[in-house]
Amino acid sequence: DVKVTQSSRYLVKRTGEKVFLECVQDMDHENMFWYRQDPGLGLRLIYFSYDVKMKEKGDIPEGYSVSREKKERFSLILESASTNQTSMYLCASSFRSGALWDPPSEKLFFGSGTQLSVL
Amino acid sequence: KQEVTQIPAALSVPEGENLVLNCSFTDSAIYNLQWFRQDPGKGLTSLLLIQSSQREQTSGRLNASLDKSSGRSTLYIAASQPGDSATYLCAVAGGTSYGKLTFGQGTILTVHP
């Protein structure tokens, strides 16, 4: 079974702190994604990566950055945490069966999520 | 901009009942549609993936259909069980941005014994 592992289940940080959320997948997937999930707003895409060192902005990239130095690891960075970044963060990955710019055609596998509270 | 709507927002049924969850989307130019299950406080599990060229997919007691032209998908759950209680989300892949899935808000399903 595919395993997507997020480093922390719960995290509490203070405003202004730099926060790192780590995600590791063990199935050699090319695509990796970071979402946040908020009540009433659903899941929103923050960033995604379709290859090592490649990244693309999603719908809400402001206040976030990402790093993908190795294929299996995709990190989300909150440069200066703010209270409005309190949320459930979900990492996901998928296999790329076509060319680089082909649309995604494979199932998306999610980690268990990190509930981040910024005080 | 793609919008995905799921109806109903919540559903409570007795065990053993067959049920249908609905998903509609505004832009029919999609590549595929996925149905997910999410247990409270957990991540999402992909249940079924329907490519735009397909009409339906089945897995065990689950059957998902896709009518791209009308912008609709349904998830049919046969002989529901208490273990099916969860939030069910649909998501469509499409548009000009690679990798972008648009999610619905989900249907909260409760199956009571």
JSON list of C-alpha atoms in Angstrom, two decimals:
[
{"chain": "A", "resi": 1, "resn": "ASP", "atom": "CA", "xyz": [0.00, 0.00, 0.00]},
{"chain": "A", "resi": 2, "resn": "VAL", "atom": "CA", "xyz": [1.06, 3.55, -0.69]},
{"chain": "A", "resi": 3, "resn": "LYS", "atom": "CA", "xyz": [2.10, 5.39, 2.41]},
{"chain": "A", "resi": 4, "resn": "VAL", "atom": "CA", "xyz": [2.15, 9.16, 2.68]},
{"chain": "A", "resi": 5, "resn": "THR", "atom": "CA", "xyz": [3.59, 10.20, 6.02]},
{"chain": "A", "resi": 6, "resn": "GLN", "atom": "CA", "xyz": [3.28, 13.63, 7.56]},
{"chain": "A", "resi": 7, "resn": "SER", "atom": "CA", "xyz": [5.81, 14.35, 10.26]},
{"chain": "A", "resi": 8, "resn": "SER", "atom": "CA", "xyz": [3.44, 15.75, 12.89]},
{"chain": "A", "resi": 9, "resn": "ARG", "atom": "CA", "xyz": [-0.16, 15.01, 13.76]},
{"chain": "A", "resi": 10, "resn": "TYR", "atom": "CA", "xyz": [-0.61, 18.11, 15.89]},
{"chain": "A", "resi": 11, "resn": "LEU", "atom": "CA", "xyz": [1.51, 21.23, 16.00]},
{"chain": "A", "resi": 12, "resn": "VAL", "atom": "CA", "xyz": [1.24, 24.41, 18.06]},
{"chain": "A", "resi": 13, "resn": "LYS", "atom": "CA", "xyz": [3.28, 27.45, 17.04]},
{"chain": "A", "resi": 14, "resn": "ARG", "atom": "CA", "xyz": [3.41, 31.14, 17.86]},
{"chain": "A", "resi": 15, "resn": "THR", "atom": "CA", "xyz": [2.80, 33.97, 15.42]},
{"chain": "A", "resi": 16, "resn": "GLY", "atom": "CA", "xyz": [5.93, 34.99, 13.57]},
{"chain": "A", "resi": 17, "resn": "GLU", "atom": "CA", "xyz": [7.59, 31.60, 13.87]},
{"chain": "A", "resi": 18, "resn": "LYS", "atom": "CA", "xyz": [8.93, 29.83, 10.79]},
{"chain": "A", "resi": 19, "resn": "VAL", "atom": "CA", "xyz": [7.15, 26.49, 10.50]},
{"chain": "A", "resi": 20, "resn": "PHE", "atom": "CA", "xyz": [8.16, 23.42, 8.53]},
{"chain": "A", "resi": 21, "resn": "LEU", "atom": "CA", "xyz": [5.68, 20.69, 7.62]},
{"chain": "A", "resi": 22, "resn": "GLU", "atom": "CA", "xyz": [7.25, 17.57, 6.20]},
{"chain": "A", "resi": 23, "resn": "CYS", "atom": "CA", "xyz": [5.72, 14.96, 3.96]},
{"chain": "A", "resi": 24, "resn": "VAL", "atom": "CA", "xyz": [7.28, 11.74, 2.73]},
{"chain": "A", "resi": 25, "resn": "GLN", "atom": "CA", "xyz": [5.84, 9.19, 0.31]},
{"chain": "A", "resi": 26, "resn": "ASP", "atom": "CA", "xyz": [7.22, 5.72, -0.30]},
{"chain": "A", "resi": 27, "resn": "MET", "atom": "CA", "xyz": [5.85, 4.87, -3.75]},
{"chain": "A", "resi": 28, "resn": "ASP", "atom": "CA", "xyz": [8.15, 6.83, -6.04]},
{"chain": "A", "resi": 29, "resn": "HIS", "atom": "CA", "xyz": [5.34, 9.19, -7.05]},
{"chain": "A", "resi": 30, "resn": "GLU", "atom": "CA", "xyz": [6.27, 12.11, -9.25]},
{"chain": "A", "resi": 31, "resn": "ASN", "atom": "CA", "xyz": [3.44, 14.42, -8.14]},
{"chain": "A", "resi": 32, "resn": "MET", "atom": "CA", "xyz": [3.09, 15.82, -4.65]},
{"chain": "A", "resi": 33, "resn": "PHE", "atom": "CA", "xyz": [0.59, 18.32, -3.27]},
{"chain": "A", "resi": 34, "resn": "TRP", "atom": "CA", "xyz": [-0.11, 20.44, -0.21]},
{"chain": "A", "resi": 35, "resn": "TYR", "atom": "CA", "xyz": [-3.71, 21.30, 0.68]},
{"chain": "A", "resi": 36, "resn": "ARG", "atom": "CA", "xyz": [-5.31, 23.01, 3.62]},
{"chain": "A", "resi": 37, "resn": "GLN", "atom": "CA", "xyz": [-8.76, 22.12, 4.85]},
{"chain": "A", "resi": 38, "resn": "ASP", "atom": "CA", "xyz": [-10.98, 24.54, 6.72]},
{"chain": "A", "resi": 39, "resn": "PRO", "atom": "CA", "xyz": [-14.61, 24.19, 7.84]},
{"chain": "A", "resi": 40, "resn": "GLY", "atom": "CA", "xyz": [-16.91, 25.79, 5.32]},
{"chain": "A", "resi": 41, "resn": "LEU", "atom": "CA", "xyz": [-14.11, 26.34, 2.81]},
{"chain": "A", "resi": 42, "resn": "GLY", "atom": "CA", "xyz": [-13.25, 22.75, 1.98]},
{"chain": "A", "resi": 43, "resn": "LEU", "atom": "CA", "xyz": [-9.88, 21.72, 0.59]},
{"chain": "A", "resi": 44, "resn": "ARG", "atom": "CA", "xyz": [-7.76, 24.33, -1.12]},
{"chain": "A", "resi": 45, "resn": "LEU", "atom": "CA", "xyz": [-4.55, 23.71, -3.01]},
{"chain": "A", "resi": 46, "resn": "ILE", "atom": "CA", "xyz": [-1.53, 25.61, -1.71]},
{"chain": "A", "resi": 47, "resn": "TYR", "atom": "CA", "xyz": [1.33, 24.29, -3.88]},
{"chain": "A", "resi": 48, "resn": "PHE", "atom": "CA", "xyz": [2.13, 21.25, -5.91]},
{"chain": "A", "resi": 49, "resn": "SER", "atom": "CA", "xyz": [5.22, 19.71, -7.44]},
{"chain": "A", "resi": 50, "resn": "TYR", "atom": "CA", "xyz": [5.41, 17.44, -10.47]},
{"chain": "A", "resi": 51, "resn": "ASP", "atom": "CA", "xyz": [9.10, 16.64, -10.18]},
{"chain": "A", "resi": 52, "resn": "VAL", "atom": "CA", "xyz": [12.16, 17.19, -8.04]},
{"chain": "A", "resi": 53, "resn": "LYS", "atom": "CA", "xyz": [12.96, 20.89, -7.66]},
{"chain": "A", "resi": 54, "resn": "MET", "atom": "CA", "xyz": [9.78, 21.77, -9.58]},
{"chain": "A", "resi": 55, "resn": "LYS", "atom": "CA", "xyz": [6.89, 23.63, -7.97]},
{"chain": "A", "resi": 56, "resn": "GLU", "atom": "CA", "xyz": [3.70, 25.33, -9.03]},
{"chain": "A", "resi": 57, "resn": "LYS", "atom": "CA", "xyz": [1.42, 27.68, -7.11]},
{"chain": "A", "resi": 58, "resn": "GLY", "atom": "CA", "xyz": [-2.04, 26.51, -6.26]},
{"chain": "A", "resi": 59, "resn": "ASP", "atom": "CA", "xyz": [-5.01, 28.63, -5.29]},
{"chain": "A", "resi": 60, "resn": "ILE", "atom": "CA", "xyz": [-3.68, 30.09, -2.04]},
{"chain": "A", "resi": 61, "resn": "PRO", "atom": "CA", "xyz": [0.15, 30.24, -2.09]},
{"chain": "A", "resi": 62, "resn": "GLU", "atom": "CA", "xyz": [0.49, 33.54, -0.21]},
{"chain": "A", "resi": 63, "resn": "GLY", "atom": "CA", "xyz": [2.43, 33.16, 3.03]},
{"chain": "A", "resi": 64, "resn": "TYR", "atom": "CA", "xyz": [3.74, 29.71, 2.06]},
{"chain": "A", "resi": 65, "resn": "SER", "atom": "CA", "xyz": [6.71, 28.28, 0.23]},
{"chain": "A", "resi": 66, "resn": "VAL", "atom": "CA", "xyz": [7.72, 24.70, -0.60]},
{"chain": "A", "resi": 67, "resn": "SER", "atom": "CA", "xyz": [10.81, 22.65, -1.14]},
{"chain": "A", "resi": 68, "resn": "ARG", "atom": "CA", "xyz": [11.31, 19.42, -3.05]},
{"chain": "A", "resi": 69, "resn": "GLU", "atom": "CA", "xyz": [14.96, 18.43, -2.99]},
{"chain": "A", "resi": 70, "resn": "LYS", "atom": "CA", "xyz": [14.27, 14.69, -3.16]},
{"chain": "A", "resi": 71, "resn": "LYS", "atom": "CA", "xyz": [11.54, 12.85, -5.00]},
{"chain": "A", "resi": 72, "resn": "GLU", "atom": "CA", "xyz": [10.02, 11.31, -1.89]},
{"chain": "A", "resi": 73, "resn": "ARG", "atom": "CA", "xyz": [9.93, 14.45, 0.24]},
{"chain": "A", "resi": 74, "resn": "PHE", "atom": "CA", "xyz": [7.84, 17.61, -0.12]},
{"chain": "A", "resi": 75, "resn": "SER", "atom": "CA", "xyz": [8.07, 20.29, 2.54]},
{"chain": "A", "resi": 76, "resn": "LEU", "atom": "CA", "xyz": [5.68, 23.14, 3.22]},
{"chain": "A", "resi": 77, "resn": "ILE", "atom": "CA", "xyz": [7.15, 26.22, 4.86]},
{"chain": "A", "resi": 78, "resn": "LEU", "atom": "CA", "xyz": [5.25, 28.96, 6.62]},
{"chain": "A", "resi": 79, "resn": "GLU", "atom": "CA", "xyz": [7.71, 31.83, 6.50]},
{"chain": "A", "resi": 80, "resn": "SER", "atom": "CA", "xyz": [6.12, 33.78, 9.35]},
{"chain": "A", "resi": 81, "resn": "ALA", "atom": "CA", "xyz": [3.17, 31.98, 10.85]},
{"chain": "A", "resi": 82, "resn": "SER", "atom": "CA", "xyz": [-0.03, 33.93, 11.39]},
{"chain": "A", "resi": 83, "resn": "THR", "atom": "CA", "xyz": [-3.26, 33.02, 13.19]},
{"chain": "A", "resi": 84, "resn": "ASN", "atom": "CA", "xyz": [-5.15, 32.77, 9.89]},
{"chain": "A", "resi": 85, "resn": "GLN", "atom": "CA", "xyz": [-2.88, 29.87, 8.97]},
{"chain": "A", "resi": 86, "resn": "THR", "atom": "CA", "xyz": [-4.41, 27.75, 11.73]},
{"chain": "A", "resi": 87, "resn": "SER", "atom": "CA", "xyz": [-5.77, 24.82, 9.77]},
{"chain": "A", "resi": 88, "resn": "MET", "atom": "CA", "xyz": [-5.57, 21.14, 8.90]},
{"chain": "A", "resi": 89, "resn": "TYR", "atom": "CA", "xyz": [-2.77, 20.62, 6.37]},
{"chain": "A", "resi": 90, "resn": "LEU", "atom": "CA", "xyz": [-2.93, 17.63, 4.07]},
{"chain": "A", "resi": 91, "resn": "CYS", "atom": "CA", "xyz": [-0.17, 16.29, 1.89]},
{"chain": "A", "resi": 92, "resn": "ALA", "atom": "CA", "xyz": [-0.93, 14.08, -1.11]},
{"chain": "A", "resi": 93, "resn": "SER", "atom": "CA", "xyz": [0.91, 12.29, -3.88]},
{"chain": "A", "resi": 94, "resn": "SER", "atom": "CA", "xyz": [0.13, 10.58, -7.14]},
{"chain": "A", "resi": 95, "resn": "PHE", "atom": "CA", "xyz": [1.82, 8.66, -9.91]},
{"chain": "A", "resi": 96, "resn": "ARG", "atom": "CA", "xyz": [2.33, 10.38, -13.24]},
{"chain": "A", "resi": 97, "resn": "SER", "atom": "CA", "xyz": [1.44, 7.96, -16.00]},
{"chain": "A", "resi": 98, "resn": "GLY", "atom": "CA", "xyz": [1.81, 10.39, -18.93]},
{"chain": "A", "resi": 99, "resn": "ALA", "atom": "CA", "xyz": [4.05, 13.20, -20.06]},
{"chain": "A", "resi": 100, "resn": "LEU", "atom": "CA", "xyz": [5.12, 15.98, -17.75]},
{"chain": "A", "resi": 101, "resn": "TRP", "atom": "CA", "xyz": [2.32, 18.35, -18.70]},
{"chain": "A", "resi": 102, "resn": "ASP", "atom": "CA", "xyz": [-0.40, 15.75, -19.08]},
{"chain": "A", "resi": 103, "resn": "PRO", "atom": "CA", "xyz": [-3.28, 16.21, -16.64]},
{"chain": "A", "resi": 104, "resn": "PRO", "atom": "CA", "xyz": [-3.35, 13.95, -13.60]},
{"chain": "A", "resi": 105, "resn": "SER", "atom": "CA", "xyz": [-4.93, 10.61, -14.36]},
{"chain": "A", "resi": 106, "resn": "GLU", "atom": "CA", "xyz": [-4.06, 8.56, -11.30]},
{"chain": "A", "resi": 107, "resn": "LYS", "atom": "CA", "xyz": [-5.53, 8.29, -7.83]},
{"chain": "A", "resi": 108, "resn": "LEU", "atom": "CA", "xyz": [-4.46, 10.77, -5.23]},
{"chain": "A", "resi": 109, "resn": "PHE", "atom": "CA", "xyz": [-3.10, 9.38, -1.94]},
{"chain": "A", "resi": 110, "resn": "PHE", "atom": "CA", "xyz": [-3.29, 11.52, 1.18]},
{"chain": "A", "resi": 111, "resn": "GLY", "atom": "CA", "xyz": [-1.40, 11.61, 4.44]},
{"chain": "A", "resi": 112, "resn": "SER", "atom": "CA", "xyz": [-3.22, 11.68, 7.79]},
{"chain": "A", "resi": 113, "resn": "GLY", "atom": "CA", "xyz": [-2.92, 15.44, 8.09]},
{"chain": "A", "resi": 114, "resn": "THR", "atom": "CA", "xyz": [-1.28, 17.92, 10.45]},
{"chain": "A", "resi": 115, "resn": "GLN", "atom": "CA", "xyz": [-3.55, 20.06, 12.60]},
{"chain": "A", "resi": 116, "resn": "LEU", "atom": "CA", "xyz": [-1.62, 23.31, 13.01]},
{"chain": "A", "resi": 117, "resn": "SER", "atom": "CA", "xyz": [-2.61, 25.88, 15.60]},
{"chain": "A", "resi": 118, "resn": "VAL", "atom": "CA", "xyz": [-0.95, 29.29, 15.48]},
{"chain": "A", "resi": 119, "resn": "LEU", "atom": "CA", "xyz": [-1.38, 31.25, 18.69]},
{"chain": "B", "resi": 1, "resn": "LYS", "atom": "CA", "xyz": [-13.81, 28.91, -12.51]},
{"chain": "B", "resi": 2, "resn": "GLN", "atom": "CA", "xyz": [-14.79, 25.33, -11.74]},
{"chain": "B", "resi": 3, "resn": "GLU", "atom": "CA", "xyz": [-17.25, 24.89, -8.88]},
{"chain": "B", "resi": 4, "resn": "VAL", "atom": "CA", "xyz": [-18.19, 21.57, -7.35]},
{"chain": "B", "resi": 5, "resn": "THR", "atom": "CA", "xyz": [-21.35, 21.11, -5.32]},
{"chain": "B", "resi": 6, "resn": "GLN", "atom": "CA", "xyz": [-22.37, 18.10, -3.29]},
{"chain": "B", "resi": 7, "resn": "ILE", "atom": "CA", "xyz": [-25.92, 17.35, -2.25]},
{"chain": "B", "resi": 8, "resn": "PRO", "atom": "CA", "xyz": [-27.05, 16.58, 0.36]},
{"chain": "B", "resi": 9, "resn": "ALA", "atom": "CA", "xyz": [-24.67, 18.16, 2.88]},
{"chain": "B", "resi": 10, "resn": "ALA", "atom": "CA", "xyz": [-25.59, 15.50, 5.41]},
{"chain": "B", "resi": 11, "resn": "LEU", "atom": "CA", "xyz": [-27.45, 12.22, 5.28]},
{"chain": "B", "resi": 12, "resn": "SER", "atom": "CA", "xyz": [-28.56, 9.82, 8.00]},
{"chain": "B", "resi": 13, "resn": "VAL", "atom": "CA", "xyz": [-29.83, 6.36, 7.05]},
{"chain": "B", "resi": 14, "resn": "PRO", "atom": "CA", "xyz": [-30.55, 3.05, 8.76]},
{"chain": "B", "resi": 15, "resn": "GLU", "atom": "CA", "xyz": [-28.19, 0.18, 8.22]},
{"chain": "B", "resi": 16, "resn": "GLY", "atom": "CA", "xyz": [-28.88, -1.88, 5.09]},
{"chain": "B", "resi": 17, "resn": "GLU", "atom": "CA", "xyz": [-30.29, 0.95, 3.02]},
{"chain": "B", "resi": 18, "resn": "ASN", "atom": "CA", "xyz": [-29.03, 1.69, -0.48]},
{"chain": "B", "resi": 19, "resn": "LEU", "atom": "CA", "xyz": [-28.12, 5.34, -0.93]},
{"chain": "B", "resi": 20, "resn": "VAL", "atom": "CA", "xyz": [-26.97, 7.86, -3.52]},
{"chain": "B", "resi": 21, "resn": "LEU", "atom": "CA", "xyz": [-24.66, 10.81, -3.05]},
{"chain": "B", "resi": 22, "resn": "ASN", "atom": "CA", "xyz": [-24.62, 13.53, -5.67]},
{"chain": "B", "resi": 23, "resn": "CYS", "atom": "CA", "xyz": [-21.86, 15.70, -7.09]},
{"chain": "B", "resi": 24, "resn": "SER", "atom": "CA", "xyz": [-22.27, 18.40, -9.72]},
{"chain": "B", "resi": 25, "resn": "PHE", "atom": "CA", "xyz": [-19.67, 20.55, -11.43]},
{"chain": "B", "resi": 26, "resn": "THR", "atom": "CA", "xyz": [-20.02, 23.69, -13.52]},
{"chain": "B", "resi": 27, "resn": "ASP", "atom": "CA", "xyz": [-17.33, 23.16, -16.19]},
{"chain": "B", "resi": 28, "resn": "SER", "atom": "CA", "xyz": [-17.77, 19.92, -18.12]},
{"chain": "B", "resi": 29, "resn": "ALA", "atom": "CA", "xyz": [-14.21, 20.07, -19.54]},
{"chain": "B", "resi": 30, "resn": "ILE", "atom": "CA", "xyz": [-12.83, 17.72, -16.90]},
{"chain": "B", "resi": 31, "resn": "TYR", "atom": "CA", "xyz": [-10.15, 15.04, -17.19]},
{"chain": "B", "resi": 32, "resn": "ASN", "atom": "CA", "xyz": [-11.43, 12.83, -14.41]},
{"chain": "B", "resi": 33, "resn": "LEU", "atom": "CA", "xyz": [-13.43, 12.74, -11.21]},
{"chain": "B", "resi": 34, "resn": "GLN", "atom": "CA", "xyz": [-12.54, 11.08, -7.92]},
{"chain": "B", "resi": 35, "resn": "TRP", "atom": "CA", "xyz": [-14.63, 10.12, -4.94]},
{"chain": "B", "resi": 36, "resn": "PHE", "atom": "CA", "xyz": [-12.92, 10.19, -1.55]},
{"chain": "B", "resi": 37, "resn": "ARG", "atom": "CA", "xyz": [-13.81, 9.13, 1.95]},
{"chain": "B", "resi": 38, "resn": "GLN", "atom": "CA", "xyz": [-12.64, 11.06, 5.01]},
{"chain": "B", "resi": 39, "resn": "ASP", "atom": "CA", "xyz": [-12.97, 9.85, 8.58]},
{"chain": "B", "resi": 40, "resn": "PRO", "atom": "CA", "xyz": [-13.05, 12.52, 11.34]},
{"chain": "B", "resi": 41, "resn": "GLY", "atom": "CA", "xyz": [-9.66, 14.14, 11.88]},
{"chain": "B", "resi": 42, "resn": "LYS", "atom": "CA", "xyz": [-8.02, 12.00, 9.23]},
{"chain": "B", "resi": 43, "resn": "GLY", "atom": "CA", "xyz": [-6.77, 12.31, 5.69]},
{"chain": "B", "resi": 44, "resn": "LEU", "atom": "CA", "xyz": [-8.70, 11.34, 2.56]},
{"chain": "B", "resi": 45, "resn": "THR", "atom": "CA", "xyz": [-8.86, 7.91, 0.99]},
{"chain": "B", "resi": 46, "resn": "SER", "atom": "CA", "xyz": [-9.51, 7.64, -2.73]},
{"chain": "B", "resi": 47, "resn": "LEU", "atom": "CA", "xyz": [-12.43, 5.31, -3.39]},
{"chain": "B", "resi": 48, "resn": "LEU", "atom": "CA", "xyz": [-13.02, 5.53, -7.13]},
{"chain": "B", "resi": 49, "resn": "LEU", "atom": "CA", "xyz": [-11.51, 7.39, -10.05]},
{"chain": "B", "resi": 50, "resn": "ILE", "atom": "CA", "xyz": [-13.51, 7.87, -13.25]},
{"chain": "B", "resi": 51, "resn": "GLN", "atom": "CA", "xyz": [-11.71, 9.10, -16.34]},
{"chain": "B", "resi": 52, "resn": "SER", "atom": "CA", "xyz": [-13.57, 11.53, -18.58]},
{"chain": "B", "resi": 53, "resn": "SER", "atom": "CA", "xyz": [-14.00, 8.82, -21.22]},
{"chain": "B", "resi": 54, "resn": "GLN", "atom": "CA", "xyz": [-15.65, 6.42, -18.77]},
{"chain": "B", "resi": 55, "resn": "ARG", "atom": "CA", "xyz": [-19.25, 6.24, -17.62]},
{"chain": "B", "resi": 56, "resn": "GLU", "atom": "CA", "xyz": [-18.83, 4.40, -14.34]},
{"chain": "B", "resi": 57, "resn": "GLN", "atom": "CA", "xyz": [-16.51, 2.58, -11.97]},
{"chain": "B", "resi": 58, "resn": "THR", "atom": "CA", "xyz": [-17.28, -0.07, -9.39]},
{"chain": "B", "resi": 59, "resn": "SER", "atom": "CA", "xyz": [-15.50, -1.26, -6.28]},
{"chain": "B", "resi": 60, "resn": "GLY", "atom": "CA", "xyz": [-17.28, -3.70, -4.02]},
{"chain": "B", "resi": 61, "resn": "ARG", "atom": "CA", "xyz": [-20.50, -2.10, -2.77]},
{"chain": "B", "resi": 62, "resn": "LEU", "atom": "CA", "xyz": [-19.60, 1.23, -4.36]},
{"chain": "B", "resi": 63, "resn": "ASN", "atom": "CA", "xyz": [-20.54, 2.36, -7.83]},
{"chain": "B", "resi": 64, "resn": "ALA", "atom": "CA", "xyz": [-19.76, 5.79, -9.23]},
{"chain": "B", "resi": 65, "resn": "SER", "atom": "CA", "xyz": [-21.21, 7.15, -12.45]},
{"chain": "B", "resi": 66, "resn": "LEU", "atom": "CA", "xyz": [-20.21, 10.14, -14.52]},
{"chain": "B", "resi": 67, "resn": "ASP", "atom": "CA", "xyz": [-22.29, 12.19, -16.93]},
{"chain": "B", "resi": 68, "resn": "LYS", "atom": "CA", "xyz": [-19.84, 14.77, -18.19]},
{"chain": "B", "resi": 69, "resn": "SER", "atom": "CA", "xyz": [-22.24, 16.58, -20.49]},
{"chain": "B", "resi": 70, "resn": "SER", "atom": "CA", "xyz": [-24.66, 17.33, -17.66]},
{"chain": "B", "resi": 71, "resn": "GLY", "atom": "CA", "xyz": [-21.89, 17.96, -15.13]},
{"chain": "B", "resi": 72, "resn": "ARG", "atom": "CA", "xyz": [-22.97, 15.26, -12.69]},
{"chain": "B", "resi": 73, "resn": "SER", "atom": "CA", "xyz": [-21.64, 12.27, -10.84]},
{"chain": "B", "resi": 74, "resn": "THR", "atom": "CA", "xyz": [-23.31, 9.97, -8.37]},
{"chain": "B", "resi": 75, "resn": "LEU", "atom": "CA", "xyz": [-21.86, 7.62, -5.79]},
{"chain": "B", "resi": 76, "resn": "TYR", "atom": "CA", "xyz": [-24.11, 4.67, -5.06]},
{"chain": "B", "resi": 77, "resn": "ILE", "atom": "CA", "xyz": [-23.53, 2.72, -1.85]},
{"chain": "B", "resi": 78, "resn": "ALA", "atom": "CA", "xyz": [-25.32, -0.61, -1.62]},
{"chain": "B", "resi": 79, "resn": "ALA", "atom": "CA", "xyz": [-26.41, -2.22, 1.63]},
{"chain": "B", "resi": 80, "resn": "SER", "atom": "CA", "xyz": [-24.94, 0.50, 3.82]},
{"chain": "B", "resi": 81, "resn": "GLN", "atom": "CA", "xyz": [-23.16, -0.40, 7.08]},
{"chain": "B", "resi": 82, "resn": "PRO", "atom": "CA", "xyz": [-22.25, 1.64, 10.18]},
{"chain": "B", "resi": 83, "resn": "GLY", "atom": "CA", "xyz": [-18.62, 1.46, 9.06]},
{"chain": "B", "resi": 84, "resn": "ASP", "atom": "CA", "xyz": [-19.58, 3.50, 5.99]},
{"chain": "B", "resi": 85, "resn": "SER", "atom": "CA", "xyz": [-20.17, 6.52, 8.23]},
{"chain": "B", "resi": 86, "resn": "ALA", "atom": "CA", "xyz": [-17.76, 9.23, 7.08]},
{"chain": "B", "resi": 87, "resn": "THR", "atom": "CA", "xyz": [-17.58, 12.34, 4.93]},
{"chain": "B", "resi": 88, "resn": "TYR", "atom": "CA", "xyz": [-17.60, 11.66, 1.20]},
{"chain": "B", "resi": 89, "resn": "LEU", "atom": "CA", "xyz": [-15.98, 14.18, -1.12]},
{"chain": "B", "resi": 90, "resn": "CYS", "atom": "CA", "xyz": [-15.83, 14.38, -4.86]},
{"chain": "B", "resi": 91, "resn": "ALA", "atom": "CA", "xyz": [-13.09, 16.18, -6.75]},
{"chain": "B", "resi": 92, "resn": "VAL", "atom": "CA", "xyz": [-12.69, 17.00, -10.42]},
{"chain": "B", "resi": 93, "resn": "ALA", "atom": "CA", "xyz": [-9.45, 17.46, -12.34]},
{"chain": "B", "resi": 94, "resn": "GLY", "atom": "CA", "xyz": [-9.54, 19.91, -15.18]},
{"chain": "B", "resi": 95, "resn": "GLY", "atom": "CA", "xyz": [-8.92, 23.43, -16.31]},
{"chain": "B", "resi": 96, "resn": "THR", "atom": "CA", "xyz": [-5.71, 24.95, -17.53]},
{"chain": "B", "resi": 97, "resn": "SER", "atom": "CA", "xyz": [-3.65, 24.46, -14.39]},
{"chain": "B", "resi": 98, "resn": "TYR", "atom": "CA", "xyz": [-1.84, 21.15, -14.23]},
{"chain": "B", "resi": 99, "resn": "GLY", "atom": "CA", "xyz": [-2.58, 19.02, -11.24]},
{"chain": "B", "resi": 100, "resn": "LYS", "atom": "CA", "xyz": [-5.43, 21.14, -9.98]},
{"chain": "B", "resi": 101, "resn": "LEU", "atom": "CA", "xyz": [-8.28, 19.28, -8.36]},
{"chain": "B", "resi": 102, "resn": "THR", "atom": "CA", "xyz": [-11.38, 21.14, -7.29]},
{"chain": "B", "resi": 103, "resn": "PHE", "atom": "CA", "xyz": [-13.14, 19.60, -4.30]},
{"chain": "B", "resi": 104, "resn": "GLY", "atom": "CA", "xyz": [-16.75, 19.69, -3.24]},
{"chain": "B", "resi": 105, "resn": "GLN", "atom": "CA", "xyz": [-17.65, 20.46, 0.37]},
{"chain": "B", "resi": 106, "resn": "GLY", "atom": "CA", "xyz": [-18.58, 16.87, 1.05]},
{"chain": "B", "resi": 107, "resn": "THR", "atom": "CA", "xyz": [-21.56, 14.87, 2.27]},
{"chain": "B", "resi": 108, "resn": "ILE", "atom": "CA", "xyz": [-21.52, 13.73, 5.89]},
{"chain": "B", "resi": 109, "resn": "LEU", "atom": "CA", "xyz": [-22.98, 10.24, 5.98]},
{"chain": "B", "resi": 110, "resn": "THR", "atom": "CA", "xyz": [-24.21, 8.57, 9.15]},
{"chain": "B", "resi": 111, "resn": "VAL", "atom": "CA", "xyz": [-25.39, 4.96, 9.02]},
{"chain": "B", "resi": 112, "resn": "HIS", "atom": "CA", "xyz": [-27.07, 3.96, 12.24]},
{"chain": "B", "resi": 113, "resn": "PRO", "atom": "CA", "xyz": [-27.57, 0.35, 13.37]}
]
